Amino acid sequence: MDESKDNNQILNKQTNWTTLFIYQKSEVIYHLSFCFCERFIHLYKDRTRDQVIQAARSCKQNIVEGLEDGVTSSEMQLKLLNVARASLMELREDFTDYLKSRHLRIFKKGDIEYEPMVNYCRYHNKLEEYEPFFESWTDEVMGNYALSLCHIIDKMLISFLEKLEKEFITEGGIKERMYRARTGHLNKQDEKIKQQEERIKNLETENARLNTSLSEANSKVVAWAESYNNLKERALKAYYSQKDEIESLKAEIKRLKEAKSTGDIII
């Protein structure tokens, strides 16, 4: 499970199922089963033919549908992959019955064919790696390769289902993810509102401080204006007083100058 997965993610990540070994092997088992039925099971005399083909197809298709539906529904994904596994078990039983009923061997550990077959099925996943043999293998060999692939795919499905079950337990289905996403969104909105309210509070505090400073500044301006007017009034008063005195002195000087020029005696 991805530890960095977004807790607010609603849809699961889309899986490119064509790249998964579990799908590639299921495609192989379907085409192998179809070719097996075409070669070895009579079209009209044996109903096993349709059952084998449908079981192989059901395995592959339910893997695809399960991976696709897993985008929106973990529950549906688990159900469909379990259906795929059930179809695979049915297919394995059909191949086992075919080999046993015809007294053909089922390869076991110690048989010369067993290890090469298991290793080939384990490390080869794509249809083109098997298809060239479909027309040359005997029914015994082809049936054993089918059983080996069924066993490997089953183990892969079990591991994949266990992983999905753990994710479902810890993360829940789409309803839980929608709830987490919605709750996360609302929590973010609440956090934004809280931050804005705190900012408004700080701005109001700063505004009150500035208003106080402005009032103090206005008071100082008023006091300064009164002081200025008083000084101005006193200065003007002194100015006009001194101006009158200067004019009086100028007149006296003029009179004295005129008396001097005429020879008048000034007492």
Short mmCIF file of N, CA, C and O in Angstrom, two decimals, residues 117-221:
data_model
loop_
_atom_site.label_atom_id
_atom_site.label_comp_id
_atom_site.label_asym_id
_atom_site.label_seq_id
_atom_site.Cartn_x
_atom_site.Cartn_y
_atom_site.Cartn_z
N MET A 117 8.46 -27.54 -17.10
CA MET A 117 7.11 -27.01 -17.31
C MET A 117 6.78 -25.90 -16.30
O MET A 117 6.31 -24.82 -16.69
N VAL A 118 7.04 -26.16 -15.02
CA VAL A 118 6.73 -25.17 -13.97
C VAL A 118 7.53 -23.90 -14.18
O VAL A 118 7.01 -22.78 -14.06
N ASN A 119 8.82 -24.05 -14.48
CA ASN A 119 9.67 -22.86 -14.68
C ASN A 119 9.21 -22.06 -15.89
O ASN A 119 9.23 -20.82 -15.87
N TYR A 120 8.82 -22.76 -16.95
CA TYR A 120 8.35 -22.04 -18.14
C TYR A 120 7.08 -21.26 -17.82
O TYR A 120 6.95 -20.08 -18.17
N CYS A 121 6.15 -21.89 -17.13
CA CYS A 121 4.89 -21.21 -16.77
C CYS A 121 5.12 -20.08 -15.78
O CYS A 121 4.41 -19.07 -15.80
N ARG A 122 6.10 -20.24 -14.93
CA ARG A 122 6.36 -19.21 -13.91
C ARG A 122 6.97 -17.96 -14.54
O ARG A 122 6.61 -16.84 -14.17
N TYR A 123 7.86 -18.11 -15.50
CA TYR A 123 8.62 -16.97 -16.01
C TYR A 123 8.17 -16.49 -17.40
O TYR A 123 8.73 -15.52 -17.91
N HIS A 124 7.20 -17.13 -17.97
CA HIS A 124 6.68 -16.69 -19.27
C HIS A 124 5.22 -16.32 -19.09
O HIS A 124 4.42 -17.11 -18.58
N ASN A 125 4.88 -15.11 -19.53
CA ASN A 125 3.56 -14.57 -19.23
C ASN A 125 2.71 -14.27 -20.47
O ASN A 125 1.49 -14.24 -20.38
N LYS A 126 3.34 -14.04 -21.59
CA LYS A 126 2.61 -13.53 -22.76
C LYS A 126 2.16 -14.67 -23.67
O LYS A 126 2.82 -15.70 -23.79
N LEU A 127 1.04 -14.42 -24.33
CA LEU A 127 0.42 -15.42 -25.20
C LEU A 127 1.37 -15.87 -26.30
O LEU A 127 1.43 -17.07 -26.63
N GLU A 128 2.12 -14.93 -26.87
CA GLU A 128 2.99 -15.29 -27.99
C GLU A 128 4.10 -16.25 -27.58
O GLU A 128 4.74 -16.87 -28.44
N GLU A 129 4.35 -16.38 -26.29
CA GLU A 129 5.38 -17.32 -25.82
C GLU A 129 4.83 -18.75 -25.69
O GLU A 129 5.61 -19.69 -25.53
N TYR A 130 3.52 -18.90 -25.77
CA TYR A 130 2.90 -20.23 -25.67
C TYR A 130 2.25 -20.68 -26.97
O TYR A 130 2.21 -21.88 -27.29
N GLU A 131 1.73 -19.71 -27.70
CA GLU A 131 0.89 -20.02 -28.87
C GLU A 131 1.57 -20.92 -29.90
O GLU A 131 0.91 -21.80 -30.49
N PRO A 132 2.88 -20.77 -30.14
CA PRO A 132 3.52 -21.65 -31.13
C PRO A 132 3.43 -23.14 -30.79
O PRO A 132 3.56 -23.99 -31.68
N PHE A 133 3.20 -23.46 -29.50
CA PHE A 133 3.16 -24.87 -29.09
C PHE A 133 1.76 -25.47 -29.10
O PHE A 133 1.59 -26.67 -28.92
N PHE A 134 0.74 -24.62 -29.27
CA PHE A 134 -0.64 -25.09 -29.10
C PHE A 134 -1.01 -26.20 -30.10
O PHE A 134 -1.83 -27.07 -29.79
N GLU A 135 -0.43 -26.17 -31.28
CA GLU A 135 -0.77 -27.17 -32.29
C GLU A 135 0.12 -28.40 -32.25
O GLU A 135 -0.17 -29.40 -32.93
N SER A 136 1.18 -28.35 -31.45
CA SER A 136 2.12 -29.48 -31.42
C SER A 136 2.07 -30.28 -30.12
O SER A 136 2.38 -31.47 -30.10
N TRP A 137 1.66 -29.65 -29.03
CA TRP A 137 1.58 -30.36 -27.74
C TRP A 137 0.51 -31.45 -27.82
O TRP A 137 -0.56 -31.28 -28.43
N THR A 138 0.79 -32.56 -27.15
CA THR A 138 -0.26 -33.58 -26.99
C THR A 138 -1.26 -33.09 -25.96
O THR A 138 -1.01 -32.13 -25.23
N ASP A 139 -2.40 -33.78 -25.88
CA ASP A 139 -3.39 -33.39 -24.89
C ASP A 139 -2.85 -33.55 -23.48
O ASP A 139 -3.18 -32.78 -22.57
N GLU A 140 -1.98 -34.55 -23.26
CA GLU A 140 -1.39 -34.76 -21.94
C GLU A 140 -0.50 -33.58 -21.56
O GLU A 140 -0.60 -33.04 -20.45
N VAL A 141 0.39 -33.18 -22.47
CA VAL A 141 1.29 -32.06 -22.20
C VAL A 141 0.50 -30.76 -22.05
O VAL A 141 0.72 -29.99 -21.12
N MET A 142 -0.43 -30.55 -22.95
CA MET A 142 -1.21 -29.31 -22.93
C MET A 142 -2.05 -29.22 -21.66
O MET A 142 -2.17 -28.16 -21.04
N GLY A 143 -2.63 -30.34 -21.25
CA GLY A 143 -3.42 -30.36 -20.04
C GLY A 143 -2.58 -30.08 -18.81
O GLY A 143 -3.02 -29.37 -17.89
N ASN A 144 -1.36 -30.59 -18.77
CA ASN A 144 -0.48 -30.34 -17.62
C ASN A 144 -0.01 -28.89 -17.58
O ASN A 144 0.11 -28.31 -16.50
N TYR A 145 0.26 -28.31 -18.74
CA TYR A 145 0.61 -26.88 -18.77
C TYR A 145 -0.57 -26.03 -18.28
O TYR A 145 -0.39 -25.04 -17.58
N ALA A 146 -1.77 -26.46 -18.64
CA ALA A 146 -2.96 -25.74 -18.17
C ALA A 146 -3.06 -25.83 -16.66
O ALA A 146 -3.34 -24.84 -15.98
N LEU A 147 -2.82 -27.01 -16.09
CA LEU A 147 -2.88 -27.18 -14.63
C LEU A 147 -1.81 -26.34 -13.93
O LEU A 147 -2.06 -25.73 -12.89
N SER A 148 -0.62 -26.30 -14.52
CA SER A 148 0.47 -25.51 -13.93
C SER A 148 0.12 -24.02 -13.94
O SER A 148 0.30 -23.31 -12.94
N LEU A 149 -0.42 -23.54 -15.06
CA LEU A 149 -0.83 -22.14 -15.15
C LEU A 149 -1.97 -21.83 -14.17
O LEU A 149 -1.97 -20.78 -13.51
N CYS A 150 -2.93 -22.75 -14.06
CA CYS A 150 -4.03 -22.55 -13.10
C CYS A 150 -3.49 -22.42 -11.68
O CYS A 150 -3.94 -21.56 -10.91
N HIS A 151 -2.54 -23.25 -11.33
CA HIS A 151 -1.96 -23.20 -9.98
C HIS A 151 -1.23 -21.87 -9.74
O HIS A 151 -1.41 -21.24 -8.69
N ILE A 152 -0.44 -21.42 -10.71
CA ILE A 152 0.31 -20.17 -10.57
C ILE A 152 -0.63 -18.97 -10.50
O ILE A 152 -0.47 -18.08 -9.66
N ILE A 153 -1.62 -18.94 -11.39
CA ILE A 153 -2.58 -17.82 -11.39
C ILE A 153 -3.34 -17.78 -10.08
O ILE A 153 -3.60 -16.70 -9.52
N ASP A 154 -3.70 -18.97 -9.56
CA ASP A 154 -4.42 -19.02 -8.28
C ASP A 154 -3.58 -18.42 -7.16
O ASP A 154 -4.09 -17.63 -6.34
N LYS A 155 -2.30 -18.76 -7.10
CA LYS A 155 -1.43 -18.20 -6.06
C LYS A 155 -1.31 -16.68 -6.22
O LYS A 155 -1.30 -15.95 -5.22
N MET A 156 -1.24 -16.20 -7.46
CA MET A 156 -1.16 -14.76 -7.70
C MET A 156 -2.45 -14.06 -7.28
O MET A 156 -2.42 -12.98 -6.68
N LEU A 157 -3.59 -14.70 -7.58
CA LEU A 157 -4.87 -14.12 -7.18
C LEU A 157 -5.00 -14.06 -5.66
O LEU A 157 -5.49 -13.07 -5.11
N ILE A 158 -4.57 -15.11 -4.99
CA ILE A 158 -4.63 -15.13 -3.52
C ILE A 158 -3.80 -13.99 -2.94
O ILE A 158 -4.25 -13.25 -2.05
N SER A 159 -2.57 -13.81 -3.43
CA SER A 159 -1.71 -12.73 -2.94
C SER A 159 -2.32 -11.37 -3.22
O SER A 159 -2.30 -10.47 -2.37
N PHE A 160 -2.88 -11.21 -4.43
CA PHE A 160 -3.48 -9.94 -4.80
C PHE A 160 -4.71 -9.64 -3.95
O PHE A 160 -4.92 -8.52 -3.49
N LEU A 161 -5.52 -10.67 -3.70
CA LEU A 161 -6.71 -10.49 -2.87
C LEU A 161 -6.34 -10.14 -1.44
O LEU A 161 -6.99 -9.31 -0.80
N GLU A 162 -5.30 -10.76 -0.91
CA GLU A 162 -4.85 -10.43 0.45
C GLU A 162 -4.41 -8.98 0.55
O GLU A 162 -4.71 -8.29 1.52
N LYS A 163 -3.71 -8.51 -0.49
CA LYS A 163 -3.28 -7.12 -0.52
C LYS A 163 -4.49 -6.18 -0.56
O LYS A 163 -4.56 -5.18 0.18
N LEU A 164 -5.46 -6.51 -1.42
CA LEU A 164 -6.67 -5.67 -1.53
C LEU A 164 -7.49 -5.68 -0.25
O LEU A 164 -8.04 -4.66 0.14
N GLU A 165 -7.56 -6.83 0.41
CA GLU A 165 -8.31 -6.92 1.66
C GLU A 165 -7.68 -6.04 2.73
O GLU A 165 -8.38 -5.37 3.49
N LYS A 166 -6.35 -6.03 2.80
CA LYS A 166 -5.66 -5.18 3.77
C LYS A 166 -5.93 -3.71 3.48
O LYS A 166 -6.18 -2.91 4.39
N GLU A 167 -5.88 -3.34 2.19
CA GLU A 167 -6.16 -1.95 1.81
C GLU A 167 -7.61 -1.59 2.13
O GLU A 167 -7.90 -0.48 2.57
N PHE A 168 -8.52 -2.55 1.91
CA PHE A 168 -9.94 -2.28 2.19
C PHE A 168 -10.16 -2.07 3.68
O PHE A 168 -10.93 -1.19 4.10
N ILE A 169 -9.47 -2.88 4.50
CA ILE A 169 -9.61 -2.75 5.96
C ILE A 169 -9.08 -1.41 6.45
O ILE A 169 -9.69 -0.74 7.29
N THR A 170 -7.92 -1.00 5.92
CA THR A 170 -7.29 0.23 6.41
C THR A 170 -7.88 1.49 5.78
O THR A 170 -7.95 2.54 6.42
N GLU A 171 -8.32 1.39 4.51
CA GLU A 171 -8.79 2.59 3.81
C GLU A 171 -10.29 2.61 3.57
O GLU A 171 -10.86 3.68 3.31
N GLY A 172 -10.93 1.44 3.65
CA GLY A 172 -12.36 1.38 3.43
C GLY A 172 -12.71 1.42 1.96
O GLY A 172 -11.84 1.43 1.08
N GLY A 173 -14.04 1.46 1.70
CA GLY A 173 -14.52 1.54 0.33
C GLY A 173 -14.73 2.98 -0.09
O GLY A 173 -14.27 3.92 0.56
N ILE A 174 -15.47 3.15 -1.18
CA ILE A 174 -15.64 4.50 -1.74
C ILE A 174 -16.41 5.41 -0.79
O ILE A 174 -16.15 6.61 -0.72
N LYS A 175 -17.36 4.85 -0.02
CA LYS A 175 -18.11 5.68 0.93
C LYS A 175 -17.19 6.26 1.99
O LYS A 175 -17.29 7.45 2.34
N GLU A 176 -16.29 5.40 2.50
CA GLU A 176 -15.33 5.90 3.50
C GLU A 176 -14.39 6.93 2.89
O GLU A 176 -14.08 7.94 3.53
N ARG A 177 -13.95 6.67 1.64
CA ARG A 177 -13.04 7.63 1.00
C ARG A 177 -13.75 8.95 0.72
O ARG A 177 -13.16 10.02 0.84
N MET A 178 -15.03 8.87 0.32
CA MET A 178 -15.81 10.10 0.09
C MET A 178 -15.97 10.88 1.39
O MET A 178 -15.86 12.11 1.40
N TYR A 179 -16.22 10.16 2.48
CA TYR A 179 -16.38 10.82 3.78
C TYR A 179 -15.08 11.51 4.18
O TYR A 179 -15.08 12.66 4.63
N ARG A 180 -13.95 10.79 4.01
CA ARG A 180 -12.66 11.38 4.37
C ARG A 180 -12.36 12.60 3.51
O ARG A 180 -11.86 13.62 3.99
N ALA A 181 -12.66 12.48 2.20
CA ALA A 181 -12.39 13.60 1.30
C ALA A 181 -13.25 14.81 1.67
O ALA A 181 -12.76 15.95 1.70
N ARG A 182 -14.54 14.56 1.95
CA ARG A 182 -15.45 15.65 2.31
C ARG A 182 -15.03 16.28 3.64
O ARG A 182 -15.00 17.50 3.78
N THR A 183 -14.71 15.42 4.60
CA THR A 183 -14.28 15.93 5.91
C THR A 183 -12.99 16.71 5.78
O THR A 183 -12.82 17.78 6.39
N GLY A 184 -12.06 16.19 4.95
CA GLY A 184 -10.79 16.90 4.74
C GLY A 184 -11.02 18.26 4.11
O GLY A 184 -10.39 19.25 4.49
N HIS A 185 -11.95 18.31 3.13
CA HIS A 185 -12.26 19.59 2.48
C HIS A 185 -12.86 20.58 3.48
O HIS A 185 -12.47 21.75 3.52
N LEU A 186 -13.80 20.10 4.30
CA LEU A 186 -14.43 20.98 5.29
C LEU A 186 -13.42 21.45 6.33
O LEU A 186 -13.46 22.61 6.77
N ASN A 187 -12.51 20.55 6.71
CA ASN A 187 -11.48 20.94 7.68
C ASN A 187 -10.58 22.03 7.11
O ASN A 187 -10.18 22.96 7.82
N LYS A 188 -10.27 21.91 5.83
CA LYS A 188 -9.45 22.94 5.18
C LYS A 188 -10.20 24.27 5.14
O LYS A 188 -9.61 25.33 5.36
N GLN A 189 -11.52 24.19 4.84
CA GLN A 189 -12.32 25.40 4.82
C GLN A 189 -12.38 26.04 6.20
O GLN A 189 -12.26 27.27 6.35
N ASP A 190 -12.56 25.20 7.23
CA ASP A 190 -12.59 25.71 8.61
C ASP A 190 -11.26 26.37 8.97
O ASP A 190 -11.22 27.40 9.64
N GLU A 191 -10.17 25.76 8.52
CA GLU A 191 -8.85 26.31 8.81
C GLU A 191 -8.66 27.66 8.12
O GLU A 191 -8.12 28.61 8.70
N LYS A 192 -9.15 27.76 6.85
CA LYS A 192 -9.08 29.03 6.13
C LYS A 192 -9.90 30.11 6.84
O LYS A 192 -9.47 31.25 6.98
N ILE A 193 -11.11 29.71 7.29
CA ILE A 193 -11.98 30.67 7.99
C ILE A 193 -11.30 31.13 9.28
O ILE A 193 -11.32 32.32 9.62
N LYS A 194 -10.70 30.19 10.00
CA LYS A 194 -10.01 30.53 11.24
C LYS A 194 -8.85 31.49 10.98
O LYS A 194 -8.65 32.47 11.73
N GLN A 195 -8.10 31.23 9.90
CA GLN A 195 -6.99 32.10 9.55
C GLN A 195 -7.49 33.50 9.19
O GLN A 195 -6.88 34.51 9.58
N GLN A 196 -8.60 33.57 8.43
CA GLN A 196 -9.16 34.87 8.05
C GLN A 196 -9.68 35.63 9.27
O GLN A 196 -9.50 36.85 9.37
N GLU A 197 -10.34 34.90 10.18
CA GLU A 197 -10.83 35.54 11.40
C GLU A 197 -9.68 36.08 12.24
O GLU A 197 -9.76 37.17 12.81
N GLU A 198 -8.59 35.32 12.32
CA GLU A 198 -7.42 35.77 13.06
C GLU A 198 -6.80 37.00 12.39
O GLU A 198 -6.37 37.95 13.07
N ARG A 199 -6.80 36.99 11.07
CA ARG A 199 -6.26 38.14 10.34
C ARG A 199 -7.12 39.38 10.57
O ARG A 199 -6.59 40.48 10.77
N ILE A 200 -8.46 39.19 10.55
CA ILE A 200 -9.36 40.32 10.81
C ILE A 200 -9.14 40.87 12.21
O ILE A 200 -9.11 42.10 12.42
N LYS A 201 -8.97 39.97 13.17
CA LYS A 201 -8.72 40.39 14.55
C LYS A 201 -7.44 41.22 14.65
O LYS A 201 -7.40 42.27 15.30
N ASN A 202 -6.38 40.74 13.99
CA ASN A 202 -5.11 41.47 14.00
C ASN A 202 -5.25 42.84 13.32
O ASN A 202 -4.69 43.84 13.79
N LEU A 203 -6.01 42.87 12.21
CA LEU A 203 -6.21 44.13 11.50
C LEU A 203 -7.02 45.12 12.35
O LEU A 203 -6.73 46.32 12.35
N GLU A 204 -8.01 44.59 13.04
CA GLU A 204 -8.82 45.47 13.91
C GLU A 204 -7.97 46.04 15.04
O GLU A 204 -8.10 47.22 15.40
N THR A 205 -7.09 45.21 15.61
CA THR A 205 -6.18 45.68 16.67
C THR A 205 -5.25 46.76 16.13
O THR A 205 -5.04 47.80 16.77
N GLU A 206 -4.71 46.51 14.95
CA GLU A 206 -3.81 47.49 14.34
C GLU A 206 -4.56 48.78 13.99
O GLU A 206 -4.03 49.89 14.17
N ASN A 207 -5.81 48.63 13.53
CA ASN A 207 -6.62 49.79 13.19
C ASN A 207 -6.91 50.64 14.42
O ASN A 207 -6.86 51.88 14.37
N ALA A 208 -7.21 49.96 15.54
CA ALA A 208 -7.46 50.68 16.80
C ALA A 208 -6.21 51.43 17.24
O ALA A 208 -6.29 52.58 17.70
N ARG A 209 -5.04 50.78 17.10
CA ARG A 209 -3.79 51.44 17.47
C ARG A 209 -3.54 52.67 16.61
O ARG A 209 -3.14 53.74 17.11
N LEU A 210 -3.81 52.53 15.30
CA LEU A 210 -3.61 53.66 14.39
C LEU A 210 -4.58 54.80 14.68
O LEU A 210 -4.22 55.98 14.60
N ASN A 211 -5.83 54.44 15.04
CA ASN A 211 -6.81 55.48 15.41
C ASN A 211 -6.37 56.25 16.64
O ASN A 211 -6.52 57.47 16.72
N THR A 212 -5.80 55.49 17.61
CA THR A 212 -5.31 56.14 18.83
C THR A 212 -4.16 57.09 18.49
O THR A 212 -4.10 58.23 18.98
N SER A 213 -3.24 56.59 17.65
CA SER A 213 -2.11 57.43 17.25
C SER A 213 -2.59 58.66 16.49
O SER A 213 -2.06 59.77 16.67
N LEU A 214 -3.62 58.48 15.64
CA LEU A 214 -4.15 59.61 14.88
C LEU A 214 -4.80 60.64 15.79
O LEU A 214 -4.62 61.86 15.61
N SER A 215 -5.53 60.17 16.79
CA SER A 215 -6.17 61.09 17.75
C SER A 215 -5.11 61.89 18.51
O SER A 215 -5.25 63.10 18.71
N GLU A 216 -4.05 61.17 18.93
CA GLU A 216 -2.97 61.85 19.64
C GLU A 216 -2.31 62.89 18.74
O GLU A 216 -2.00 64.01 19.18
N ALA A 217 -2.11 62.50 17.48
CA ALA A 217 -1.49 63.44 16.53
C ALA A 217 -2.40 64.65 16.30
O ALA A 217 -1.92 65.80 16.24
N ASN A 218 -3.70 64.42 16.20
CA ASN A 218 -4.65 65.52 16.02
C ASN A 218 -4.63 66.47 17.22
O ASN A 218 -4.70 67.69 17.08
N SER A 219 -4.56 65.87 18.41
CA SER A 219 -4.51 66.70 19.63
C SER A 219 -3.26 67.56 19.62
O SER A 219 -3.29 68.75 19.98
N LYS A 220 -2.15 66.98 19.21
CA LYS A 220 -0.90 67.74 19.16
C LYS A 220 -1.00 68.86 18.12
O LYS A 220 -0.50 69.96 18.33
N VAL A 221 -1.64 68.54 16.99
CA VAL A 221 -1.79 69.56 15.95
C VAL A 221 -2.65 70.72 16.44
O VAL A 221 -2.34 71.91 16.21
#
